[in-house]
């Protein structure tokens, strides 16, 4: 079932220097047995753990997805972090600080989960800072006013939860377990955003207009967060077969729309899609076309804030060098003390 995972390119120096195209060797008997055990585990819905044998392609897929997810969490701190010093009250400021701090924590759980697959945090951060690694498209759009902060909580965290709940059942144990706590925290994030918007909607006409404007700007970008349509999603079929992805991009997008339309009604905002209507036959909402050209331009580095986000992230990393140095010096001192006491 997963035999394509044996097609790992041969990178031996002999082959490369001879300019030959690598040909995958047939699997040995031992490898076939390991593969069969892995397949059976995935098919039985058991967890794959760090020390278990796994196909190289499965490992690579997980590192790709988990590190992208971790990067999204820490870059996702930036658009909201901007608003901590401008929050309208002490209560809102305290909530926002807690939320942004949670996102940093999610990044840490996720980097730790990816490290169990043999990739170091430095490697992952280098890939992010050099622009090679991806992070969620949504964080390349600006948060222009306080209503945007509420909408990020309601819609961006709402979309993130919809995508992440099935990941709690993902086949890789450390990722699945990290997602349980992440989802609980995201749920608080979504509610605080919705509640902040409810308060604004009970305020002045100007405040209501701010909320509507923020919804108009974020709605389509949130739908794109779920990734390209299933037919254009190169990783979906394999990810689903390996039990990493449980629900497809399009199905999750549909679930999000179906759950969000009634929330928008309660809030008193309209969603900016003239084609959005209930389809009795499908028992789902139909929706208009998503601008995938804009999505890919953003994913490929040309969104409104890509450069600014990356520059801020790199600066924060460089400014924090002294903290990492101090932590390492402290750890070395502790280790020496323990060794001296044991001697
Ligand atoms: N943005 O074949 P697929 C959050 C890329 S966390 C950028 O469908 P796959 C919390 C994809 O990586 C939000 N790139 O790929 C928070 C691939 O590129 P590659 C992040 C995207 O992996 C809230 C290519 O397109 N959540 O918001 C996007 O099967 C508030 C082809 O796509 C996660 O990462 C996108 N939206 O499915 C924080 C969840 N979509 O690698 C702060 C875990 C697709 O070939 C404030 N990840 N691409 O170069 C996943 O579930 C999956 O990786 C998908 C993509 C669904 C994102």
Short mmCIF file of C-alpha atoms and ligand atoms in Angstrom, two decimals:
data_model
loop_
_atom_site.label_atom_id
_atom_site.label_comp_id
_atom_site.label_asym_id
_atom_site.label_seq_id
_atom_site.Cartn_x
_atom_site.Cartn_y
_atom_site.Cartn_z
CA UNK A 1 0.00 0.00 0.00
CA UNK A 2 2.79 2.46 0.82
CA UNK A 3 5.52 1.02 -1.37
CA UNK A 4 6.29 4.36 -3.09
CA UNK A 5 7.98 5.35 0.15
CA UNK A 6 10.92 3.15 -0.84
CA UNK A 7 11.62 5.52 -3.72
CA UNK A 8 14.04 7.61 -1.72
CA UNK A 9 16.66 9.07 -4.07
CA UNK A 10 20.12 7.51 -3.98
CA UNK A 11 22.43 10.36 -3.03
CA UNK A 12 25.66 8.38 -2.92
CA UNK A 13 28.70 10.39 -4.06
CA UNK A 14 29.63 7.80 -6.72
CA UNK A 15 26.30 8.19 -8.48
CA UNK A 16 26.39 11.98 -8.25
CA UNK A 17 29.97 12.36 -9.49
CA UNK A 18 29.30 10.04 -12.41
CA UNK A 19 26.35 12.25 -13.39
CA UNK A 20 24.06 9.22 -13.39
CA UNK A 21 20.37 9.31 -12.60
CA UNK A 22 19.75 7.32 -9.42
CA UNK A 23 17.64 4.19 -9.74
CA UNK A 24 15.91 3.00 -6.59
CA UNK A 25 17.13 -0.44 -5.58
CA UNK A 26 14.46 -2.99 -4.78
CA UNK A 27 13.70 -3.28 -1.06
CA UNK A 28 15.41 -6.02 0.92
CA UNK A 29 13.36 -8.70 2.64
CA UNK A 30 13.95 -7.02 5.99
CA UNK A 31 12.74 -3.67 4.64
CA UNK A 32 9.63 -5.29 3.19
CA UNK A 33 8.85 -6.79 6.60
CA UNK A 34 9.36 -3.42 8.32
CA UNK A 35 7.17 -1.73 5.75
CA UNK A 36 4.44 -4.34 6.27
CA UNK A 37 4.56 -3.80 10.03
CA UNK A 38 4.35 -0.04 9.56
CA UNK A 39 1.41 -0.37 7.14
CA UNK A 40 -0.42 -2.67 9.54
CA UNK A 41 0.08 -0.20 12.39
CA UNK A 42 -1.27 2.70 10.35
CA UNK A 43 -4.19 0.63 9.08
CA UNK A 44 -5.04 -0.44 12.64
CA UNK A 45 -5.07 3.24 13.68
CA UNK A 46 -2.22 2.73 16.16
CA UNK A 47 0.30 5.48 16.82
CA UNK A 48 3.73 5.54 15.19
CA UNK A 49 6.31 6.56 17.80
CA UNK A 50 9.75 8.22 17.30
CA UNK A 51 11.77 5.03 17.76
CA UNK A 52 9.58 2.93 15.45
CA UNK A 53 10.77 2.18 11.94
CA UNK A 54 9.05 4.45 9.43
CA UNK A 55 9.45 5.04 5.69
CA UNK A 56 11.75 7.98 4.92
CA UNK A 57 8.98 9.65 2.92
CA UNK A 58 6.64 9.50 5.94
CA UNK A 59 9.35 11.08 8.11
CA UNK A 60 9.98 13.81 5.53
CA UNK A 61 6.28 14.58 5.15
CA UNK A 62 5.86 14.92 8.89
CA UNK A 63 8.91 17.18 9.27
CA UNK A 64 7.57 19.35 6.43
CA UNK A 65 4.07 19.63 7.86
CA UNK A 66 4.94 19.93 11.56
CA UNK A 67 7.71 22.49 10.98
CA UNK A 68 5.44 24.57 8.70
CA UNK A 69 2.82 24.38 11.42
CA UNK A 70 5.34 25.47 14.09
CA UNK A 71 6.50 28.37 11.90
CA UNK A 72 2.86 29.44 11.44
CA UNK A 73 2.41 29.61 15.20
CA UNK A 74 5.42 31.81 15.85
CA UNK A 75 4.93 34.05 12.80
CA UNK A 76 1.23 34.14 13.76
CA UNK A 77 2.25 35.90 16.98
CA UNK A 78 3.31 38.98 14.99
CA UNK A 79 0.06 40.44 13.57
CA UNK A 80 -1.61 40.24 17.00
CA UNK A 81 1.51 41.08 19.01
CA UNK A 82 1.40 44.49 17.30
CA UNK A 83 -1.83 45.22 19.17
CA UNK A 84 -0.75 44.38 22.73
CA UNK A 85 0.34 47.96 23.40
CA UNK A 86 -2.82 49.35 21.76
CA UNK A 87 -5.49 47.10 23.33
CA UNK A 88 -8.53 49.20 24.36
CA UNK A 89 -8.60 48.08 28.03
CA UNK A 90 -6.50 46.30 30.66
CA UNK A 91 -8.78 43.24 30.36
CA UNK A 92 -8.33 43.01 26.58
CA UNK A 93 -4.58 43.53 26.94
CA UNK A 94 -4.27 40.71 29.49
CA UNK A 95 -6.28 38.37 27.25
CA UNK A 96 -4.23 39.25 24.19
CA UNK A 97 -0.91 38.79 26.00
CA UNK A 98 -2.07 35.34 27.14
CA UNK A 99 -3.16 34.41 23.62
CA UNK A 100 0.05 35.53 21.92
CA UNK A 101 2.05 33.71 24.59
CA UNK A 102 0.00 30.55 23.92
CA UNK A 103 0.89 30.75 20.21
CA UNK A 104 4.58 30.87 21.16
CA UNK A 105 4.00 27.78 23.32
CA UNK A 106 2.30 25.97 20.41
CA UNK A 107 5.38 26.68 18.31
CA UNK A 108 7.55 25.12 21.02
CA UNK A 109 5.45 21.92 21.31
CA UNK A 110 5.48 21.57 17.54
CA UNK A 111 9.22 22.17 17.11
CA UNK A 112 9.76 19.56 19.84
CA UNK A 113 7.50 17.09 18.01
CA UNK A 114 9.44 17.69 14.76
CA UNK A 115 12.77 17.25 16.61
CA UNK A 116 11.73 13.69 17.53
CA UNK A 117 11.99 12.96 13.79
CA UNK A 118 15.69 13.84 13.72
CA UNK A 119 15.62 17.44 12.48
CA UNK A 120 17.11 20.07 14.77
CA UNK A 121 15.37 23.26 15.75
CA UNK A 122 18.27 25.25 14.28
CA UNK A 123 17.76 23.56 10.91
CA UNK A 124 14.04 24.36 10.98
CA UNK A 125 14.60 27.98 12.01
CA UNK A 126 17.28 28.42 9.34
CA UNK A 127 14.79 27.22 6.74
CA UNK A 128 12.20 29.72 8.01
CA UNK A 129 14.61 32.65 8.24
CA UNK A 130 16.12 32.05 4.80
CA UNK A 131 12.63 32.06 3.26
CA UNK A 132 12.80 28.39 2.21
CA UNK A 133 10.14 27.12 4.59
CA UNK A 134 6.46 27.94 4.36
CA UNK A 135 4.12 29.21 7.05
CA UNK A 136 0.38 29.86 6.84
CA UNK A 137 -0.62 32.34 4.13
CA UNK A 138 -3.01 34.11 6.51
CA UNK A 139 -0.22 35.77 8.50
CA UNK A 140 0.94 37.76 5.48
CA UNK A 141 -2.04 40.10 5.72
CA UNK A 142 -2.06 43.20 7.95
CA UNK A 143 -4.12 43.70 11.11
CA UNK A 144 -5.24 47.29 10.58
CA UNK A 145 -7.37 47.96 13.64
CA UNK A 146 -8.76 46.45 16.84
CA UNK A 147 -11.65 44.73 15.02
CA UNK A 148 -9.04 42.76 13.07
CA UNK A 149 -7.74 41.31 16.33
CA UNK A 150 -11.25 40.04 17.15
CA UNK A 151 -11.68 38.65 13.64
CA UNK A 152 -8.32 36.86 13.83
CA UNK A 153 -9.58 35.14 17.00
CA UNK A 154 -13.00 34.29 15.58
CA UNK A 155 -12.12 33.31 12.02
CA UNK A 156 -8.37 32.55 11.90
CA UNK A 157 -8.34 30.55 15.14
CA UNK A 158 -11.71 29.09 14.13
CA UNK A 159 -10.23 27.82 10.85
CA UNK A 160 -7.10 26.63 12.67
CA UNK A 161 -9.20 24.57 15.13
CA UNK A 162 -11.25 23.01 12.33
CA UNK A 163 -8.01 21.88 10.69
CA UNK A 164 -6.31 20.83 13.93
CA UNK A 165 -8.99 18.76 15.64
CA UNK A 166 -8.53 15.87 13.17
CA UNK A 167 -4.76 16.17 13.71
CA UNK A 168 -5.31 15.04 17.33
CA UNK A 169 -5.95 11.62 15.70
CA UNK A 170 -2.94 11.82 13.38
CA UNK A 171 -0.87 8.64 13.11
CA UNK A 172 2.34 10.16 14.52
CA UNK A 173 2.10 10.03 18.33
CA UNK A 174 4.07 13.17 19.35
CA UNK A 175 2.20 15.36 16.83
CA UNK A 176 -1.21 13.97 17.82
CA UNK A 177 -0.52 14.49 21.53
CA UNK A 178 0.78 18.05 21.02
CA UNK A 179 -2.39 18.89 19.12
CA UNK A 180 -4.69 17.99 22.02
CA UNK A 181 -3.41 20.83 24.18
CA UNK A 182 -3.08 23.18 21.21
CA UNK A 183 -6.75 22.64 20.32
CA UNK A 184 -7.92 23.35 23.87
CA UNK A 185 -6.03 26.64 23.85
CA UNK A 186 -7.18 27.55 20.33
CA UNK A 187 -10.73 27.08 21.48
CA UNK A 188 -10.25 29.79 24.13
CA UNK A 189 -8.66 31.99 21.44
CA UNK A 190 -11.64 31.60 19.15
CA UNK A 191 -14.12 32.42 21.89
CA UNK A 192 -12.26 35.50 23.12
CA UNK A 193 -12.22 36.84 19.56
CA UNK A 194 -15.92 36.22 19.07
CA UNK A 195 -16.75 37.80 22.44
CA UNK A 196 -14.64 40.89 21.65
CA UNK A 197 -16.60 41.26 18.39
CA UNK A 198 -19.97 40.80 20.13
CA UNK A 199 -19.06 43.71 22.42
CA UNK A 200 -18.09 45.90 19.44
CA UNK A 201 -21.33 44.99 17.64
CA UNK A 202 -23.28 46.31 20.66
CA UNK A 203 -21.32 49.58 20.43
CA UNK A 204 -21.52 52.51 18.01
CA UNK A 205 -22.33 52.40 14.28
CA UNK A 206 -18.65 53.13 13.66
CA UNK A 207 -17.58 50.10 15.70
CA UNK A 208 -20.05 47.86 13.84
CA UNK A 209 -18.68 49.15 10.54
CA UNK A 210 -15.14 48.32 11.69
CA UNK A 211 -16.15 44.72 12.45
CA UNK A 212 -17.89 44.32 9.08
CA UNK A 213 -14.86 45.75 7.27
CA UNK A 214 -12.52 43.37 9.08
CA UNK A 215 -14.76 40.39 8.22
CA UNK A 216 -14.82 41.51 4.58
CA UNK A 217 -11.01 41.60 4.44
CA UNK A 218 -10.40 38.31 6.25
CA UNK A 219 -13.17 35.97 5.07
CA UNK A 220 -11.69 34.78 1.78
CA UNK A 221 -8.15 34.57 3.19
CA UNK A 222 -9.45 32.29 5.96
CA UNK A 223 -11.10 29.97 3.43
CA UNK A 224 -7.73 29.68 1.65
CA UNK A 225 -6.01 28.66 4.92
CA UNK A 226 -7.26 25.09 4.38
CA UNK A 227 -4.96 24.75 1.38
CA UNK A 228 -5.56 24.27 -2.34
CA UNK A 229 -8.61 22.36 -3.63
CA UNK A 230 -8.24 18.59 -3.24
CA UNK A 231 -7.58 18.16 -6.96
CA UNK A 232 -4.61 20.55 -6.79
CA UNK A 233 -3.22 19.32 -3.48
CA UNK A 234 -0.10 17.23 -4.22
CA UNK A 235 0.33 15.92 -0.66
CA UNK A 236 -3.27 15.08 0.24
CA UNK A 237 -3.69 11.55 -1.09
CA UNK A 238 -0.52 10.24 0.55
CA UNK A 239 -1.10 12.23 3.73
CA UNK A 240 -4.58 10.70 4.05
CA UNK A 241 -3.32 7.19 3.36
CA UNK A 242 -0.70 7.58 6.09
CA UNK A 243 -3.30 8.82 8.58
CA UNK A 244 -1.56 12.19 8.92
CA UNK A 245 -4.44 14.03 7.31
CA UNK A 246 -7.87 12.71 8.32
CA UNK A 247 -10.16 15.08 6.45
CA UNK A 248 -9.40 16.64 3.06
CA UNK A 249 -8.74 20.36 2.45
CA UNK A 250 -12.11 20.88 0.73
CA UNK A 251 -14.10 18.95 3.32
CA UNK A 252 -12.54 20.94 6.17
CA UNK A 253 -13.22 24.19 4.33
CA UNK A 254 -16.86 23.14 3.93
CA UNK A 255 -17.15 22.24 7.63
CA UNK A 256 -15.72 25.64 8.55
CA UNK A 257 -18.19 27.50 6.32
CA UNK A 258 -21.15 25.49 7.64
CA UNK A 259 -20.14 26.20 11.24
CA UNK A 260 -19.37 29.88 10.70
CA UNK A 261 -22.45 31.09 8.79
CA UNK A 262 -24.76 30.75 11.85
CA UNK A 263 -22.15 32.46 14.04
CA UNK A 264 -22.04 35.39 11.60
CA UNK A 265 -25.86 35.68 11.86
CA UNK A 266 -25.73 35.84 15.67
CA UNK A 267 -22.96 38.44 15.48
CA UNK A 268 -24.94 40.51 12.96
CA UNK A 269 -22.37 40.64 10.16
CA UNK A 270 -22.67 39.54 6.54
CA UNK A 271 -20.09 37.30 4.92
CA UNK A 272 -18.77 38.89 1.71
CA UNK A 273 -19.87 36.18 -0.73
CA UNK A 274 -22.98 36.75 -2.88
CA UNK A 275 -22.98 33.04 -3.82
CA UNK A 276 -23.13 31.84 -0.22
CA UNK A 277 -26.43 29.99 0.25
CA UNK A 278 -27.78 26.85 1.89
CA UNK A 279 -28.05 23.89 -0.47
CA UNK A 280 -30.91 21.70 0.75
CA UNK A 281 -29.85 18.77 -1.39
CA UNK A 282 -26.21 18.75 -0.22
CA UNK A 283 -27.10 19.87 3.32
CA UNK A 284 -24.19 22.29 3.11
CA UNK A 285 -23.61 25.93 2.18
CA UNK A 286 -22.55 26.58 -1.42
CA UNK A 287 -19.92 29.27 -1.78
CA UNK A 288 -18.25 31.42 -4.43
CA UNK A 289 -14.84 30.94 -6.06
CA UNK A 290 -11.67 31.46 -4.04
CA UNK A 291 -8.91 33.51 -5.68
CA UNK A 292 -6.18 30.85 -5.85
CA UNK A 293 -3.83 33.08 -7.85
CA UNK A 294 -3.74 35.48 -4.93
CA UNK A 295 -3.23 32.59 -2.51
CA UNK A 296 -0.22 31.23 -4.44
CA UNK A 297 1.29 34.70 -4.85
CA UNK A 298 1.12 35.09 -1.06
CA UNK A 299 2.44 31.60 -0.33
CA UNK A 300 5.32 32.27 -2.72
CA UNK A 301 6.46 35.38 -0.89
CA UNK A 302 4.51 38.17 -2.61
CA UNK A 303 1.70 38.88 -0.14
CA UNK A 304 1.30 42.32 1.43
CA UNK A 305 3.35 41.54 4.58
CA UNK A 306 5.68 38.60 3.71
CA UNK A 307 8.87 40.68 3.80
CA UNK A 308 7.89 42.56 6.93
CA UNK A 309 6.96 39.35 8.81
CA UNK A 310 10.20 37.60 7.93
CA UNK A 311 12.32 40.66 8.78
CA UNK A 312 10.58 41.01 12.18
CA UNK A 313 11.04 37.29 12.91
CA UNK A 314 14.75 37.34 11.99
CA UNK A 315 15.31 40.45 14.11
CA UNK A 316 13.52 38.87 17.11
CA UNK A 317 15.69 35.76 16.71
CA UNK A 318 18.92 37.77 16.51
CA UNK A 319 17.92 40.03 19.41
CA UNK A 320 17.27 36.92 21.49
CA UNK A 321 20.75 35.45 20.92
CA UNK A 322 21.96 36.65 24.34
CA UNK A 323 19.07 34.81 26.04
CA UNK A 324 19.99 31.53 24.32
CA UNK A 325 23.69 32.10 25.17
CA UNK A 326 22.84 32.77 28.82
CA UNK A 327 20.58 29.68 29.01
CA UNK A 328 23.34 27.50 27.54
CA UNK A 329 25.96 28.95 29.94
CA UNK A 330 23.61 28.28 32.86
CA UNK A 331 22.98 24.70 31.68
CA UNK A 332 26.75 24.07 31.37
CA UNK A 333 27.31 25.44 34.91
CA UNK A 334 24.55 23.20 36.30
CA UNK A 335 26.00 20.18 34.50
CA UNK A 336 29.50 20.88 35.87
CA UNK A 337 28.09 21.26 39.39
CA UNK A 338 26.24 17.95 39.11
CA UNK A 339 29.41 16.22 37.86
CA UNK A 340 31.50 17.72 40.71
CA UNK A 341 28.94 16.62 43.31
CA UNK A 342 28.87 13.10 41.85
CA UNK A 343 32.72 12.85 41.84
N1 LIG B 1 -0.42 28.62 3.65
O1 LIG B 1 -0.77 19.45 -0.88
P1 LIG B 1 -1.17 20.49 0.10
C1 LIG B 1 -2.76 28.85 13.20
C2 LIG B 1 1.16 24.64 0.88
S1 LIG B 1 -1.91 27.52 12.62
C3 LIG B 1 0.81 28.36 3.15
O2 LIG B 1 -2.61 20.62 0.37
P2 LIG B 1 -0.66 19.56 2.80
C4 LIG B 1 -2.73 29.11 14.68
C5 LIG B 1 1.58 23.28 1.47
O3 LIG B 1 2.40 23.47 2.60
C6 LIG B 1 -2.13 27.58 10.86
N2 LIG B 1 1.09 27.23 2.44
O4 LIG B 1 -0.30 20.31 1.43
C7 LIG B 1 -2.76 30.55 14.94
C8 LIG B 1 2.28 22.67 0.28
O5 LIG B 1 3.55 23.28 0.12
P3 LIG B 1 4.96 22.41 0.14
C9 LIG B 1 -1.27 26.58 10.23
C10 LIG B 1 0.08 26.37 2.25
O6 LIG B 1 0.50 19.71 3.71
C11 LIG B 1 -3.95 31.26 14.88
C12 LIG B 1 1.44 23.16 -0.89
O7 LIG B 1 0.77 24.33 -0.44
N3 LIG B 1 -1.84 25.26 10.41
O8 LIG B 1 -3.34 29.48 12.41
C13 LIG B 1 -1.21 26.58 2.77
O9 LIG B 1 -1.17 18.19 2.53
C14 LIG B 1 -3.95 32.62 15.15
C15 LIG B 1 0.44 22.12 -1.36
O10 LIG B 1 -0.62 21.92 -0.39
C16 LIG B 1 -1.17 24.16 10.02
O11 LIG B 1 -0.06 24.23 9.52
C17 LIG B 1 -1.45 27.76 3.49
N4 LIG B 1 -2.65 28.08 3.99
O12 LIG B 1 -1.89 20.42 3.39
C18 LIG B 1 -1.58 31.20 15.26
C19 LIG B 1 -1.86 22.85 10.27
N5 LIG B 1 -1.98 25.53 2.40
O13 LIG B 1 5.14 21.91 1.54
C20 LIG B 1 -1.60 32.57 15.53
C21 LIG B 1 -1.05 21.68 9.82
C22 LIG B 1 -1.21 24.68 1.69
O14 LIG B 1 4.79 21.32 -0.86
C23 LIG B 1 -2.79 33.28 15.49
N6 LIG B 1 -0.91 21.61 8.39
N7 LIG B 1 0.03 25.20 1.60
O15 LIG B 1 6.02 23.41 -0.23
C24 LIG B 1 -1.83 21.04 7.58
O16 LIG B 1 -2.88 20.59 8.01
C25 LIG B 1 -1.50 20.93 6.12
O17 LIG B 1 -0.11 21.07 5.97
C26 LIG B 1 -2.24 21.96 5.21
C27 LIG B 1 -1.74 21.77 3.78
C28 LIG B 1 -3.73 21.70 5.25
C29 LIG B 1 -1.95 23.39 5.65
#
